[in-house]
Tab-separated table of C-alpha atoms and ligand atoms in Angstrom:
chain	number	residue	atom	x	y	z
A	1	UNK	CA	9.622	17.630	10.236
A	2	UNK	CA	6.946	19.735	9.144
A	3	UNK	CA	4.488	17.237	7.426
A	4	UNK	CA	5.027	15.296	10.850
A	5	UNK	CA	3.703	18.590	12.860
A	6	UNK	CA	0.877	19.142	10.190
A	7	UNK	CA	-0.804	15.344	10.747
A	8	UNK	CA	-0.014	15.439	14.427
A	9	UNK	CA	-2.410	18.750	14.229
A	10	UNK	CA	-4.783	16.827	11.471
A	11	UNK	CA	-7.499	14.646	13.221
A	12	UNK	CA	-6.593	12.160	10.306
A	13	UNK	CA	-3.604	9.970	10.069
A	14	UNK	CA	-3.980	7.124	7.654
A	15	UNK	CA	-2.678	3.528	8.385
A	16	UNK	CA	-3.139	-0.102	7.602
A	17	UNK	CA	-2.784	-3.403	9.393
A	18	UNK	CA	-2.092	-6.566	7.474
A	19	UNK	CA	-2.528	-9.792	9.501
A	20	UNK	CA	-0.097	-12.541	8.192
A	21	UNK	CA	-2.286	-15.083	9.974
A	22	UNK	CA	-5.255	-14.366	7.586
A	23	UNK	CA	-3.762	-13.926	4.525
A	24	UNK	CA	-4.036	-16.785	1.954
A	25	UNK	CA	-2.309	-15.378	-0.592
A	26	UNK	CA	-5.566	-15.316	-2.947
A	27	UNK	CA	-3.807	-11.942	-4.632
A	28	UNK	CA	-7.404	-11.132	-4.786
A	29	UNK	CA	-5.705	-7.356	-3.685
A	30	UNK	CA	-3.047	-7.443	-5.955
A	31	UNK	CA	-5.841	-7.739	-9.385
A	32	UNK	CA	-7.510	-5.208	-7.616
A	33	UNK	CA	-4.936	-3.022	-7.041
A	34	UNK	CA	-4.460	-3.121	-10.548
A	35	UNK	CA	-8.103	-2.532	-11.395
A	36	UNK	CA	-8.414	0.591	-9.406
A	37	UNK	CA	-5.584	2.095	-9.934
A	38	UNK	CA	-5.108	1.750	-14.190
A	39	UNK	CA	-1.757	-0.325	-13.589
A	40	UNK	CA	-0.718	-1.510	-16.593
A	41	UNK	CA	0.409	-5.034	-17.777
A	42	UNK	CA	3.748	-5.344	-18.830
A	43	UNK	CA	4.149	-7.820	-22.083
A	44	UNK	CA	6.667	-10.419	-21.834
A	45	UNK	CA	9.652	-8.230	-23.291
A	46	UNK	CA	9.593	-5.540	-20.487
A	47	UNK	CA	8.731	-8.225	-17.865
A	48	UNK	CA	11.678	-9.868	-18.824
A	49	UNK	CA	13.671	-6.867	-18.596
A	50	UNK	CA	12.610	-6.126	-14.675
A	51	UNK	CA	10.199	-3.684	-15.860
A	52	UNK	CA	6.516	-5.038	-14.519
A	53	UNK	CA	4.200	-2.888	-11.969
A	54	UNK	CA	3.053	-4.150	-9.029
A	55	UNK	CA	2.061	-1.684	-6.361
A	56	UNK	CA	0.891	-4.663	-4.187
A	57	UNK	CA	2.526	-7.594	-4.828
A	58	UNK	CA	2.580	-10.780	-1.940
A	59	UNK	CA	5.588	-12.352	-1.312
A	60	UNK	CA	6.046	-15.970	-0.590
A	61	UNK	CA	7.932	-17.633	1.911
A	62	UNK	CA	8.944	-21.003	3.920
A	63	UNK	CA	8.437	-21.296	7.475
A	64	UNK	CA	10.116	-24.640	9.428
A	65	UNK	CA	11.782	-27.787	7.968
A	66	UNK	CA	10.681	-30.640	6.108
A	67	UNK	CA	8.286	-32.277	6.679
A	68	UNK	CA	6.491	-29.352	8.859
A	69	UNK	CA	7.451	-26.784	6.613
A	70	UNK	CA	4.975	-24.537	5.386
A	71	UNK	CA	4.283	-21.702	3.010
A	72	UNK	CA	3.387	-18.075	4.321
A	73	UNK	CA	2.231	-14.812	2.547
A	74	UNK	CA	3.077	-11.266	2.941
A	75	UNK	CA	1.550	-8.944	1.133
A	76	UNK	CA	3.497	-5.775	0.437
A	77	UNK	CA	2.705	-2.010	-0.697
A	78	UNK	CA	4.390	1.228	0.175
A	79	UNK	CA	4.616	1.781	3.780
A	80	UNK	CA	4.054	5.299	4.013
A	81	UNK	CA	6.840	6.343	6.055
A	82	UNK	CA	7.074	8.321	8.308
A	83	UNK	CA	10.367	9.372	7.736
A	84	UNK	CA	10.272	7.923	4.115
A	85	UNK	CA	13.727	7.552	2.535
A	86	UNK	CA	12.187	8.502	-0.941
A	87	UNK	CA	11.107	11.876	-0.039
A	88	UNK	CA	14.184	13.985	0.754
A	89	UNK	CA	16.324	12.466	-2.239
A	90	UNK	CA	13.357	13.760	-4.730
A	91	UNK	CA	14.511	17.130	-6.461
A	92	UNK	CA	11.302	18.102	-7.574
A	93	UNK	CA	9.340	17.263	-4.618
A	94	UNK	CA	7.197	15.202	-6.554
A	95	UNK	CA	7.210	12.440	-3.903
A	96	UNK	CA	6.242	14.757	-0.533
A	97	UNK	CA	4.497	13.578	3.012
A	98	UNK	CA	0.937	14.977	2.701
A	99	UNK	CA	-0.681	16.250	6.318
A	100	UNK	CA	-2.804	12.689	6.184
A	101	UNK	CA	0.337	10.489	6.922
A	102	UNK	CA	0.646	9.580	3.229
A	103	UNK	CA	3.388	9.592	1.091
A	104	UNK	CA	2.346	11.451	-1.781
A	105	UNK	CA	3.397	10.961	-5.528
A	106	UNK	CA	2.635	14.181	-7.820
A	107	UNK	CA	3.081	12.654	-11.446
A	108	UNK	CA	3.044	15.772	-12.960
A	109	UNK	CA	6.155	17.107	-10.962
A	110	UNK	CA	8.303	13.888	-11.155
A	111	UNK	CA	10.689	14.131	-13.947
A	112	UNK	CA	11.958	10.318	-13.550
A	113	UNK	CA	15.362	10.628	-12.042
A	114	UNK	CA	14.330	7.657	-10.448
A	115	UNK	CA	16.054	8.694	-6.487
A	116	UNK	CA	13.596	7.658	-4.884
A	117	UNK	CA	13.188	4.093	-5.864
A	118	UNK	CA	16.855	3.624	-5.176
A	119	UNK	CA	16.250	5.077	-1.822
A	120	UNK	CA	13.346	2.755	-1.011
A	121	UNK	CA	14.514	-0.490	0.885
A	122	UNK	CA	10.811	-1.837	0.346
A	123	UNK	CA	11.319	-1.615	-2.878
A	124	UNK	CA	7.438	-0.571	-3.992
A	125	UNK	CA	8.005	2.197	-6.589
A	126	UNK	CA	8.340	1.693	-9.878
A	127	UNK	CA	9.252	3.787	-12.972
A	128	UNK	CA	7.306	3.732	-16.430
A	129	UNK	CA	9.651	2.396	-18.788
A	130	UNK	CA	7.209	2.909	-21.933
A	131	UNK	CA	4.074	4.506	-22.539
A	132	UNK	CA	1.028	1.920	-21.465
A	133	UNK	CA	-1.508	0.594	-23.946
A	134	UNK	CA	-4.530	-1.036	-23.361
A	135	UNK	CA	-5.992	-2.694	-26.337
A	136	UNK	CA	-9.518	-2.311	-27.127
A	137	UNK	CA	-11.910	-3.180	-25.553
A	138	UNK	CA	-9.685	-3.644	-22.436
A	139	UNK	CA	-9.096	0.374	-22.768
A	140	UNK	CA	-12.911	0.815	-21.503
A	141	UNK	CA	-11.567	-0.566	-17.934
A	142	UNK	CA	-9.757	2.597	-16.554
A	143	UNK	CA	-11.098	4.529	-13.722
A	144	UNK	CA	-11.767	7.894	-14.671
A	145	UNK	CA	-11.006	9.120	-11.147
A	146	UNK	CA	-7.425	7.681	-11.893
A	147	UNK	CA	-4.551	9.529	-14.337
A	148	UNK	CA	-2.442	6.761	-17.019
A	149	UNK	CA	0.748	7.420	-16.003
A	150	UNK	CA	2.948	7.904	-19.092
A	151	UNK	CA	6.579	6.782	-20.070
A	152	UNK	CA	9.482	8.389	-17.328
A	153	UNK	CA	7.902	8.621	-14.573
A	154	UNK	CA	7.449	7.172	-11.453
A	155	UNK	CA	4.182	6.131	-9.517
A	156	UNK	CA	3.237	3.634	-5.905
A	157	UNK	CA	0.270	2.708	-3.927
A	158	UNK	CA	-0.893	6.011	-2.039
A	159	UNK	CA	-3.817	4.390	-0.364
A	160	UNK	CA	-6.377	4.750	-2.921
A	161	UNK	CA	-6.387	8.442	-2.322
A	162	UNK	CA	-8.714	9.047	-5.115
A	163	UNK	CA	-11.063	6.643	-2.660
A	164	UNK	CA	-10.055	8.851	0.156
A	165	UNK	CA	-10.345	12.421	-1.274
A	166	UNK	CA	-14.365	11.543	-2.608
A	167	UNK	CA	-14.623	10.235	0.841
A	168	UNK	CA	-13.880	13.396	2.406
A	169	UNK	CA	-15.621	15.651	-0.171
A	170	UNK	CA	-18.877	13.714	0.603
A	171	UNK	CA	-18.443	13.981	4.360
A	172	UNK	CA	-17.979	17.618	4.141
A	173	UNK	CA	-20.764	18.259	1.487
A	174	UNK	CA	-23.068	16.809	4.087
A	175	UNK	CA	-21.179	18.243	7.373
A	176	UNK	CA	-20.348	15.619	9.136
A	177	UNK	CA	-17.265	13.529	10.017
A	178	UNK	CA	-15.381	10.218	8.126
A	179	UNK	CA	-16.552	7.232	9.635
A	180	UNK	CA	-14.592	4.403	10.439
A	181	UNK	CA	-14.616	1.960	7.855
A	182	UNK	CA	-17.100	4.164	5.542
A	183	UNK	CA	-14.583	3.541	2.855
A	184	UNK	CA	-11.339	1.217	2.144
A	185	UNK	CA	-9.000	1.219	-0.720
A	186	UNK	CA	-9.398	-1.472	-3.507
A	187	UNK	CA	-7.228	-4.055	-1.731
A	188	UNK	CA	-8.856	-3.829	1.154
A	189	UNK	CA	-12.313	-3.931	0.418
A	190	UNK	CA	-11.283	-6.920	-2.101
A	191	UNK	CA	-9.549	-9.389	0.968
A	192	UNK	CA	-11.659	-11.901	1.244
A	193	UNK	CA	-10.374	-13.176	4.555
A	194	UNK	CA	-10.263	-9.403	5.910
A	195	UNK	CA	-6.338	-9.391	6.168
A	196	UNK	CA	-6.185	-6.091	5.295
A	197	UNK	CA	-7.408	-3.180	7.699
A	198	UNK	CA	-7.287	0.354	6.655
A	199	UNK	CA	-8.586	3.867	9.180
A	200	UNK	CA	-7.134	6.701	10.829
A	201	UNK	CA	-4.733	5.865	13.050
A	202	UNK	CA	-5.150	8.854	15.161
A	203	UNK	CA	-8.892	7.754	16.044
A	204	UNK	CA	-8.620	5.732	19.286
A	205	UNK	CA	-11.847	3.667	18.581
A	206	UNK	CA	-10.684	2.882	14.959
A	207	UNK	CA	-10.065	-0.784	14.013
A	208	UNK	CA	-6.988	-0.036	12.623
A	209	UNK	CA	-5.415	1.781	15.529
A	210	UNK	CA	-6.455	-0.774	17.819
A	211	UNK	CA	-4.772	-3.487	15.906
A	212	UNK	CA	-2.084	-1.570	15.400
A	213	UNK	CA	-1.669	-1.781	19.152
A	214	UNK	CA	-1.601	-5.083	19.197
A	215	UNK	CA	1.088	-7.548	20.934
A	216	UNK	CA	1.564	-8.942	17.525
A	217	UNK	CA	2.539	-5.599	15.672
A	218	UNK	CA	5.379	-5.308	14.257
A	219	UNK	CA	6.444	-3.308	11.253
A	220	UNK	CA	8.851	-4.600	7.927
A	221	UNK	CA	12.463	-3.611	8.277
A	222	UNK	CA	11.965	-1.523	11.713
A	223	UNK	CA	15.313	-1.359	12.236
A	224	UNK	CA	15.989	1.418	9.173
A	225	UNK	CA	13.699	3.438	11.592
A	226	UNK	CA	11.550	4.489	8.151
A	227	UNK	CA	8.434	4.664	11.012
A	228	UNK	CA	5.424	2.792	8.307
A	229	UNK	CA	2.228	3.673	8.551
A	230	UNK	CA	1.511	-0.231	7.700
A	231	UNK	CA	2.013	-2.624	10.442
A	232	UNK	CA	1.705	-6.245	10.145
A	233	UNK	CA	0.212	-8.703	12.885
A	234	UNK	CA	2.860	-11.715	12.876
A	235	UNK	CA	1.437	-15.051	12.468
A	236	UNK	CA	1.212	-17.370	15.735
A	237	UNK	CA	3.449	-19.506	16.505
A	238	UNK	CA	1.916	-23.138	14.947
A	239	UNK	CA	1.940	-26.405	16.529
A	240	UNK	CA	2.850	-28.474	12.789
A	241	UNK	CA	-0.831	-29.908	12.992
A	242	UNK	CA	-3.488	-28.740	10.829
A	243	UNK	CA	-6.350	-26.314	12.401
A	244	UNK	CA	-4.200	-22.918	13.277
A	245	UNK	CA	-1.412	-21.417	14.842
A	246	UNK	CA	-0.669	-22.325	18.587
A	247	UNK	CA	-0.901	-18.814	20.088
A	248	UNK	CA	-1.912	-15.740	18.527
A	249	UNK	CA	0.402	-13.682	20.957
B	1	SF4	S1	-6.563	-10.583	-0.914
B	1	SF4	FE1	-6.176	-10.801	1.298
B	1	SF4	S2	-5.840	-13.012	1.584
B	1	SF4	FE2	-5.628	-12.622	-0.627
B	1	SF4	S3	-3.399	-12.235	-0.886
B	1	SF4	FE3	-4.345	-10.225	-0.586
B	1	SF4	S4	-4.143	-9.860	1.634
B	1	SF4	FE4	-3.795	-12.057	1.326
């Protein structure tokens, strides 16, 4: 309850809007994702054994019957609850709500019990079953403003908050405030089509927050009443004909 006081106080509350009826499933985010963020790339033994990364992954569905059936995307990351499942079953505190609206993940506290992806029903954390290597040269790709997670423990999307923290630095060093869409995490900037939408929620004029109030809003699994932070725009309803949905609303 107190993180949920501190960000109603903060003038910052971070948020993203995905919009099903743009998304092509490129997975243009998902290789960025893994770019930014030093994810690494399980071999065929581990993938074969459940244990690949993906902090953004899109999932693939079927809308309608044959013949008007067609395939949708939805892209999913960690939804930065709200009232996040993962956080109270933590005994280290290693996964906490940060004043921001983000669900926080301090590597150097978890100790890989591994709670808190049981207790996820989005199921967007994942635990480092071996120690990563990336062959040379492929080990002059990591971002230096990014830690290599090691074997046991336990990491997720947090919004690029490396992204968000220089942000915020630079704002202050030159006294002024974060302006909307100044900066975006990899996936975002990355979406060709502009599916993804990332700002503070709390800023009335923000993209984000306007989208977010949207008739088409709607947020995965709202009835565990986790309260994301990421809200989706459903797709219009569609007619079967090629050239877009039917109604947006
Ligand atoms: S990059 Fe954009 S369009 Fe491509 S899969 Fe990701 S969200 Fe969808």
């Amino acid at each position: 309850m107190k993180s949920e006081i501190d960000h109603l106080e903060s003038k910052i509350h971070w948020g993203m809007v995905v919009d099903l009826d743009r998304c092509t499933g490129c997975e243009a985010c998902v290789v960025a994702c893994r770019a930014e963020n030093n994810v690494p790339t399980a071999g065929e033994d581990q993938a074969a054994r459940g244990r690949a990364i993906h902090w953004l992954r899109v999932e693939r569905y079927w809308e309608g019957e044959f013949p008007e059936a067609r395939v949708r995307f939805r892209p999913v990351l960690c939804q930065q609850c709200e009232a996040a499942p993962c956080e109270p079953v933590c005994p280290t505190f290693a996964s906490y709500h940060n004043p921001e609206g983000l669900n926080a993940q301090v590597y150097n506290r978890c100790i890989g019990t591994r709670y808190c992806a049981n207790a996820c029903p989005y199921t967007v954390r994942f635990f480092n079953f071996y120690n990563p290597v990336w062959d040379k040269p492929l080990h002059l790709q990591l971002n230096p403003d990014v830690s290599v997670r090691e074997v046991g423990v336990m990491e997720k999307c947090t919004f690029c908050v490396q992204r968000i923290k220089a942000a915020e630095i630079q704002a202050k060093a030159e006294k002024r405030e974060l302006k909307d869409g100044e900066f975006n995490p990899a996936c975002v900037q990355t979406c060709p089509p502009k599916a993804l939408i990332f700002g503070n929620l709390n800023d009335p004029e923000s993209e984000v927050s306007k989208l977010a109030r949207s008739n088409r809003a709607t947020v995965l699994l709202g009835e565990l009443n986790t309260r994301p932070n990421v809200t989706y725009l459903e797709r219009g309803s569609w007619s079967g004909e090629e050239g877009g949905p039917a109604s947006a609303g």
